[in-house]
Coordinates of C-alpha atoms and ligand atoms in Angstrom, one line a residue:
M831 CA -7.6 25.0 -3.5
L832 CA -8.0 24.2 -0.1
T833 CA -9.9 20.8 -0.3
T834 CA -12.0 21.4 2.8
R835 CA -13.2 24.8 1.8
Q836 CA -14.8 23.6 -1.4
K837 CA -18.0 21.6 -0.5
V838 CA -18.7 20.0 -3.8
L839 CA -15.3 17.7 -3.0
R840 CA -17.7 16.0 -0.1
N841 CA -19.6 15.0 -3.3
F842 CA -16.8 12.2 -4.4
W843 CA -15.8 8.6 -3.6
Y844 CA -12.2 8.1 -1.7
A845 CA -10.5 5.3 -0.6
T846 CA -9.9 5.3 3.0
L847 CA -8.5 2.3 5.2
A848 CA -7.8 -1.0 3.7
L849 CA -10.6 -3.4 4.6
D850 CA -8.6 -5.6 6.7
K851 CA -7.6 -2.9 9.2
L852 CA -11.4 -3.3 10.3
A853 CA -10.9 -7.1 11.0
D854 CA -10.1 -6.1 15.0
G855 CA -12.5 -3.6 15.2
P856 CA -13.6 0.2 14.5
K857 CA -11.1 2.7 13.4
P858 CA -10.9 6.4 13.0
F859 CA -10.3 8.1 9.8
R860 CA -10.2 11.9 9.1
L861 CA -11.8 12.8 5.4
L862 CA -11.9 16.2 4.1
G863 CA -11.4 17.5 7.9
E864 CA -14.5 15.1 8.9
D865 CA -13.7 12.7 11.8
I866 CA -15.4 9.6 10.8
V867 CA -15.4 5.8 12.4
L868 CA -15.3 2.8 10.0
F869 CA -16.3 -0.6 10.9
L870 CA -17.7 -3.7 9.8
D871 CA -21.4 -4.6 10.1
A872 CA -22.4 -8.4 11.0
D873 CA -22.3 -9.2 6.9
G874 CA -18.8 -7.6 7.0
R875 CA -19.9 -4.8 4.8
P876 CA -18.1 -1.6 5.8
A877 CA -20.2 1.3 7.5
A878 CA -19.1 5.0 8.4
L879 CA -20.5 7.4 10.7
V880 CA -19.4 10.7 12.4
D881 CA -16.8 9.8 15.0
R882 CA -19.0 11.0 17.9
C883 CA -21.4 9.6 20.4
C884 CA -24.7 11.5 20.9
H885 CA -24.6 11.0 24.4
R886 CA -21.2 12.6 25.6
T887 CA -19.6 13.0 22.6
A888 CA -16.5 10.6 23.0
K889 CA -14.9 9.2 20.1
L890 CA -16.8 5.9 18.7
S891 CA -13.8 4.8 17.4
K892 CA -12.6 4.1 20.9
G893 CA -15.3 1.5 21.0
W894 CA -15.9 -1.9 19.8
I895 CA -18.2 -4.2 17.5
K896 CA -21.1 -6.3 19.1
G897 CA -23.1 -8.3 16.8
G898 CA -22.2 -5.7 13.9
N899 CA -23.2 -2.4 16.0
I900 CA -20.7 -0.3 17.0
V901 CA -20.4 0.1 20.9
C902 CA -19.2 3.5 22.7
G903 CA -16.4 2.9 25.0
Y904 CA -17.7 5.5 27.1
H905 CA -21.1 4.3 28.1
G906 CA -21.7 1.3 26.0
W907 CA -24.3 3.1 24.0
E908 CA -24.7 1.1 20.6
Y909 CA -25.4 2.1 17.0
D910 CA -26.4 0.1 14.2
R911 CA -24.6 0.8 10.6
T912 CA -27.3 3.2 9.8
G913 CA -26.2 5.5 13.0
K914 CA -29.6 4.5 14.7
L915 CA -29.0 4.1 18.6
V916 CA -30.2 0.5 19.5
N917 CA -29.0 0.0 22.8
V918 CA -28.6 2.2 26.2
P919 CA -27.4 -0.3 28.6
Q920 CA -28.1 1.7 31.5
F921 CA -31.8 1.5 30.9
P922 CA -34.1 -1.4 32.0
F923 CA -34.9 -3.9 29.5
E924 CA -38.7 -2.7 29.2
Q925 CA -37.7 1.2 28.6
P926 CA -37.5 2.2 24.9
V927 CA -34.3 3.3 23.2
P928 CA -34.4 7.3 22.7
V929 CA -34.5 8.2 19.0
A930 CA -31.3 9.0 17.9
N931 CA -29.4 8.8 14.9
A932 CA -25.4 9.4 14.5
K933 CA -24.8 11.0 11.1
T934 CA -23.7 8.3 8.6
F935 CA -21.9 8.4 5.3
H936 CA -21.7 6.2 2.2
A937 CA -19.2 3.6 2.5
E938 CA -18.5 0.6 0.0
A939 CA -15.7 -1.9 -0.4
R940 CA -13.8 -1.8 -3.5
Y941 CA -10.3 -2.9 -4.5
G942 CA -9.6 -3.9 -1.1
Y943 CA -10.3 -0.5 0.6
V944 CA -13.1 1.1 2.1
W945 CA -14.6 3.7 -0.1
V946 CA -16.3 6.7 1.5
C947 CA -18.4 9.6 0.1
L948 CA -19.5 12.3 2.7
G949 CA -22.1 13.8 0.5
E950 CA -24.1 12.6 -2.7
P951 CA -21.6 10.8 -5.3
L952 CA -21.7 12.6 -8.5
L953 CA -19.6 10.0 -9.9
P954 CA -19.0 6.5 -9.3
I955 CA -15.8 4.9 -7.8
P956 CA -13.4 4.4 -10.6
E957 CA -13.8 1.3 -12.6
L958 CA -10.5 -0.5 -13.0
P959 CA -10.9 -3.3 -16.0
Q960 CA -7.7 -5.2 -14.6
E961 CA -9.9 -6.0 -11.3
H962 CA -11.8 -8.5 -13.1
D963 CA -8.9 -9.7 -15.8
P964 CA -7.4 -13.0 -14.7
A965 CA -4.4 -12.1 -16.3
F966 CA -3.7 -9.5 -13.7
R967 CA -3.1 -10.1 -10.0
R968 CA -4.0 -6.9 -7.6
L969 CA -1.3 -5.9 -4.9
H970 CA -1.6 -3.8 -2.3
Q971 CA 1.4 -1.4 -2.2
F972 CA 1.3 1.5 0.0
D973 CA -0.7 3.6 2.1
D974 CA 1.1 6.4 3.3
Y975 CA 0.5 9.9 5.2
W976 CA 1.8 12.6 3.1
R977 CA 2.0 16.3 4.3
C978 CA 0.9 17.6 0.8
S979 CA -2.2 18.4 -1.2
A980 CA -4.4 16.2 -3.4
L981 CA -4.2 18.3 -6.5
R982 CA -0.1 18.4 -6.0
M983 CA -0.4 14.8 -6.2
M984 CA -2.7 14.4 -8.9
E985 CA -0.8 16.9 -11.3
N986 CA 2.6 15.4 -10.6
S987 CA 1.4 12.2 -12.0
F988 CA 0.8 13.6 -15.3
D989 CA 3.7 15.5 -15.3
N990 CA 6.6 14.0 -17.6
A991 CA 9.1 17.1 -16.8
H992 CA 10.1 16.3 -13.3
F993 CA 11.6 12.6 -14.2
A994 CA 14.7 14.0 -15.2
F995 CA 15.3 15.7 -11.9
V996 CA 13.0 14.3 -9.1
H997 CA 13.9 10.5 -10.4
K998 CA 17.4 11.2 -11.3
G999 CA 18.2 8.3 -9.0
T1000 CA 16.2 5.8 -10.5
F1001 CA 14.5 5.9 -14.1
G1002 CA 15.0 9.5 -15.0
D1003 CA 17.9 11.3 -16.7
I1004 CA 19.1 14.5 -15.6
N1005 CA 20.7 15.2 -19.4
Q1006 CA 17.4 14.7 -20.9
P1007 CA 15.0 17.3 -19.3
K1008 CA 13.0 17.8 -22.5
P1009 CA 9.6 16.0 -21.6
E1010 CA 7.6 13.9 -23.8
R1011 CA 4.3 15.2 -24.8
Y1012 CA 1.0 13.5 -23.5
E1013 CA -1.8 13.2 -25.6
V1014 CA -4.6 14.4 -23.6
V1015 CA -8.6 13.4 -24.2
E1016 CA -11.1 14.8 -22.0
T1017 CA -13.6 12.2 -20.7
A1018 CA -16.6 13.0 -18.7
D1019 CA -15.0 12.0 -15.3
G1020 CA -11.6 13.6 -16.1
F1021 CA -9.1 12.7 -18.9
Y1022 CA -7.2 9.9 -20.6
A1023 CA -3.5 10.5 -21.3
E1024 CA -1.0 8.5 -23.7
S1025 CA 2.7 9.2 -23.8
V1026 CA 5.7 7.2 -24.5
V1027 CA 8.6 7.7 -22.4
P1028 CA 12.0 6.2 -22.5
V1029 CA 13.5 5.5 -19.2
K1030 CA 16.5 4.3 -17.4
N1031 CA 16.3 0.7 -16.4
P1032 CA 18.7 0.4 -13.7
P1033 CA 19.7 -3.5 -12.9
M1034 CA 17.0 -3.1 -9.7
A1035 CA 14.4 -2.7 -12.5
A1036 CA 15.1 -5.6 -14.3
R1037 CA 12.4 -7.8 -13.0
I1038 CA 9.8 -4.7 -13.0
T1039 CA 10.2 -3.9 -16.6
G1040 CA 11.1 -7.5 -17.8
T1041 CA 14.5 -6.6 -19.7
T1042 CA 18.2 -6.2 -18.7
E1043 CA 18.7 -3.4 -21.2
P1044 CA 20.1 -0.3 -19.8
W1045 CA 17.3 1.8 -21.2
T1046 CA 13.7 0.9 -22.0
K1047 CA 10.5 2.6 -23.0
R1048 CA 7.2 3.0 -21.3
K1049 CA 4.0 3.2 -23.2
M1050 CA 1.9 4.9 -20.6
K1051 CA -1.9 5.0 -20.8
N1052 CA -3.3 7.1 -17.9
H1053 CA -6.7 8.0 -16.6
W1054 CA -7.1 10.8 -14.6
F1055 CA -10.6 10.4 -12.4
M1056 CA -12.1 13.6 -10.8
P1057 CA -10.8 15.0 -8.4
F1058 CA -7.9 13.0 -6.9
C1059 CA -7.6 9.1 -8.3
R1060 CA -5.6 8.3 -11.2
T1061 CA -4.0 5.0 -13.0
M1062 CA -1.1 5.1 -14.8
D1063 CA -1.1 2.0 -16.9
M1064 CA 2.6 1.4 -18.1
E1065 CA 3.4 -1.4 -20.6
Y1066 CA 7.2 -2.2 -21.4
P1067 CA 8.3 -3.7 -24.6
S1068 CA 8.5 -7.3 -22.9
G1069 CA 4.7 -7.0 -22.8
L1070 CA 4.8 -6.4 -19.0
R1071 CA 2.2 -4.0 -17.7
H1072 CA 2.8 -2.3 -14.4
V1073 CA -0.9 -0.6 -13.5
I1074 CA -0.4 1.7 -10.6
F1075 CA -3.8 3.2 -9.2
N1076 CA -3.3 6.0 -6.7
S1077 CA -6.1 7.6 -4.3
A1078 CA -4.6 10.9 -3.0
T1079 CA -7.4 10.8 -0.4
P1080 CA -7.7 14.4 1.4
I1081 CA -7.3 14.3 5.0
D1082 CA -7.4 17.9 5.5
D1083 CA -6.2 21.0 3.4
N1084 CA -2.6 20.2 4.0
S1085 CA -2.4 16.3 4.0
I1086 CA -3.4 13.4 2.2
Q1087 CA -3.4 9.6 2.6
L1088 CA -1.5 8.1 -0.3
I1089 CA -3.2 4.8 -1.4
Q1090 CA -1.2 2.8 -4.0
I1091 CA -2.5 -0.5 -5.8
L1092 CA -0.6 -2.5 -8.4
F1093 CA -2.0 -4.5 -11.0
R1094 CA 0.6 -6.8 -12.8
N1095 CA 0.1 -9.3 -15.3
D1096 CA 2.8 -11.6 -14.2
R1097 CA 3.0 -14.1 -11.1
E1098 CA 4.9 -14.0 -7.6
E1099 CA 7.5 -15.8 -8.8
D1100 CA 8.2 -13.7 -11.8
C1101 CA 8.6 -10.3 -9.3
S1102 CA 7.8 -10.5 -6.0
L1103 CA 5.5 -8.2 -4.1
E1104 CA 8.5 -7.5 -2.0
E1105 CA 10.4 -6.3 -4.9
L1106 CA 7.8 -4.5 -6.6
R1107 CA 7.2 -2.4 -3.1
A1108 CA 11.1 -1.8 -3.1
W1109 CA 11.2 -0.6 -6.5
D1110 CA 8.1 1.4 -6.4
R1111 CA 8.9 2.6 -2.5
V1112 CA 12.4 4.6 -3.6
I1113 CA 10.0 6.3 -6.5
I1114 CA 7.2 7.5 -4.3
E1115 CA 9.8 8.7 -2.0
E1116 CA 11.4 10.9 -4.6
D1117 CA 8.2 12.2 -5.4
R1118 CA 7.3 13.0 -1.8
E1119 CA 10.4 14.7 -0.9
I1120 CA 9.8 17.4 -3.3
L1121 CA 5.9 17.4 -3.1
E1122 CA 5.9 17.6 0.9
S1123 CA 7.9 21.3 0.0
T1124 CA 5.0 22.7 -2.0
D1125 CA 2.4 24.9 -1.2
P1126 CA -0.6 22.7 -0.5
D1127 CA -2.9 25.5 -1.7
A1128 CA -2.5 24.7 -5.5
I1129 CA -4.2 27.3 -7.5
V1130 CA -7.2 26.2 -9.4
D1131 CA -7.9 29.7 -10.8
M1132 CA -5.2 30.4 -13.2
S1133 CA -6.4 33.7 -14.0
R1134 CA -5.1 34.9 -10.3
K1135 CA -1.7 34.1 -12.0
I1136 CA 0.0 33.0 -8.9
E1137 CA 1.8 30.2 -10.5
M1138 CA 3.9 30.2 -13.9
H1139 CA 3.4 27.2 -16.3
M1140 CA 5.0 25.5 -19.1
P1141 CA 3.8 23.6 -22.0
S1142 CA 4.4 20.3 -20.2
D1143 CA 1.9 21.5 -17.7
R1144 CA -0.8 21.1 -19.8
P1145 CA -2.5 17.7 -17.9
G1146 CA -2.1 20.0 -14.5
M1147 CA -3.8 22.9 -16.7
I1148 CA -6.8 20.9 -17.7
M1149 CA -7.3 19.4 -13.9
R1150 CA -7.4 23.0 -12.8
D1151 CA -9.8 24.1 -15.5
R1152 CA -11.9 21.1 -14.6
L1153 CA -12.0 21.8 -11.2
K1154 CA -12.4 25.3 -11.5
K1155 CA -15.6 24.5 -13.8
L1156 CA -16.8 22.0 -11.3
L1157 CA -16.7 24.6 -8.5
I1158 CA -18.9 27.0 -10.7
E1159 CA -21.5 24.5 -11.9
H1160 CA -22.0 24.1 -7.8
G1161 CA -22.1 27.5 -7.0
E1162 CA -18.5 27.8 -5.6
S1163 CA -15.4 29.7 -6.3
E1164 CA -12.2 28.9 -5.2
I1165 CA -11.5 29.9 -1.6
P1166 CA -8.1 31.0 -1.1
R1167 CA -6.4 30.9 2.0
Ligands
FE2_2296 FE1 7.5 11.4 -10.0

């Protein structure tokens, strides 16, 4: 599946830029191949417009903010959050501004990020209960550019068979390649998947897992939110919860912005953000190294028999089935390269 060729994917929310990146002015972002500009209006609410001035096509992201409106850096034409042209500084005061609108997109602030939907949302932004639970703190972990497709990253998230190999340097054991099973329950917006996975617990992980034992267990209660978000809720026997949320935001057919937010039911003095970043950084770099080598055109229509499968691939196969169904429901079929 090539994300820019399947129009229905425009009808979902994706996390784009961290809100605080907009504090000093507008910023560009590419979502599903569409160049957009993000900025904060006078109330601090994010807005998303197509990144083009309707005068001479300059990128609005090269401009600046004036009273909550975005000003084109080329000739100073000014647009409000609805995309309406509100000022042409070359005109005399009494001359009306011509009627013109830059294309706008849905934009919402959630979990410290600007979420954008290019079309009409088919589903809400994923609801993360830890956001409202005072037992948890929310930490911003990663915001990285990956040369891999969103579906590859998503299915890897529910693939217990890769731990022994990809993560042999951290929590995986190459001598134990038989994966634990996931119990998968499909939901309206994706699926819920449970599993208990024994993992190595090197000294570097002791404050992450809350134990110095050489091995521990992860009780995983994970969600897939169609199409490209997931949570990985890991509970250790110590009672510590390490809840990772990812948005594999599709930039284009070949790349994603991988956003990782972490919820923990402990405090900074128990395990610092720096330690939590250092541990998960090693793990996601292990994933990145292998995922960036995969073909971004992950096949959704398995009847094409291009890729082979094994039983532990079931979560990824359900994703493919659900995405194929989504395409069909919206009058599309998978468009191969
Ligand atoms: Fe992994």
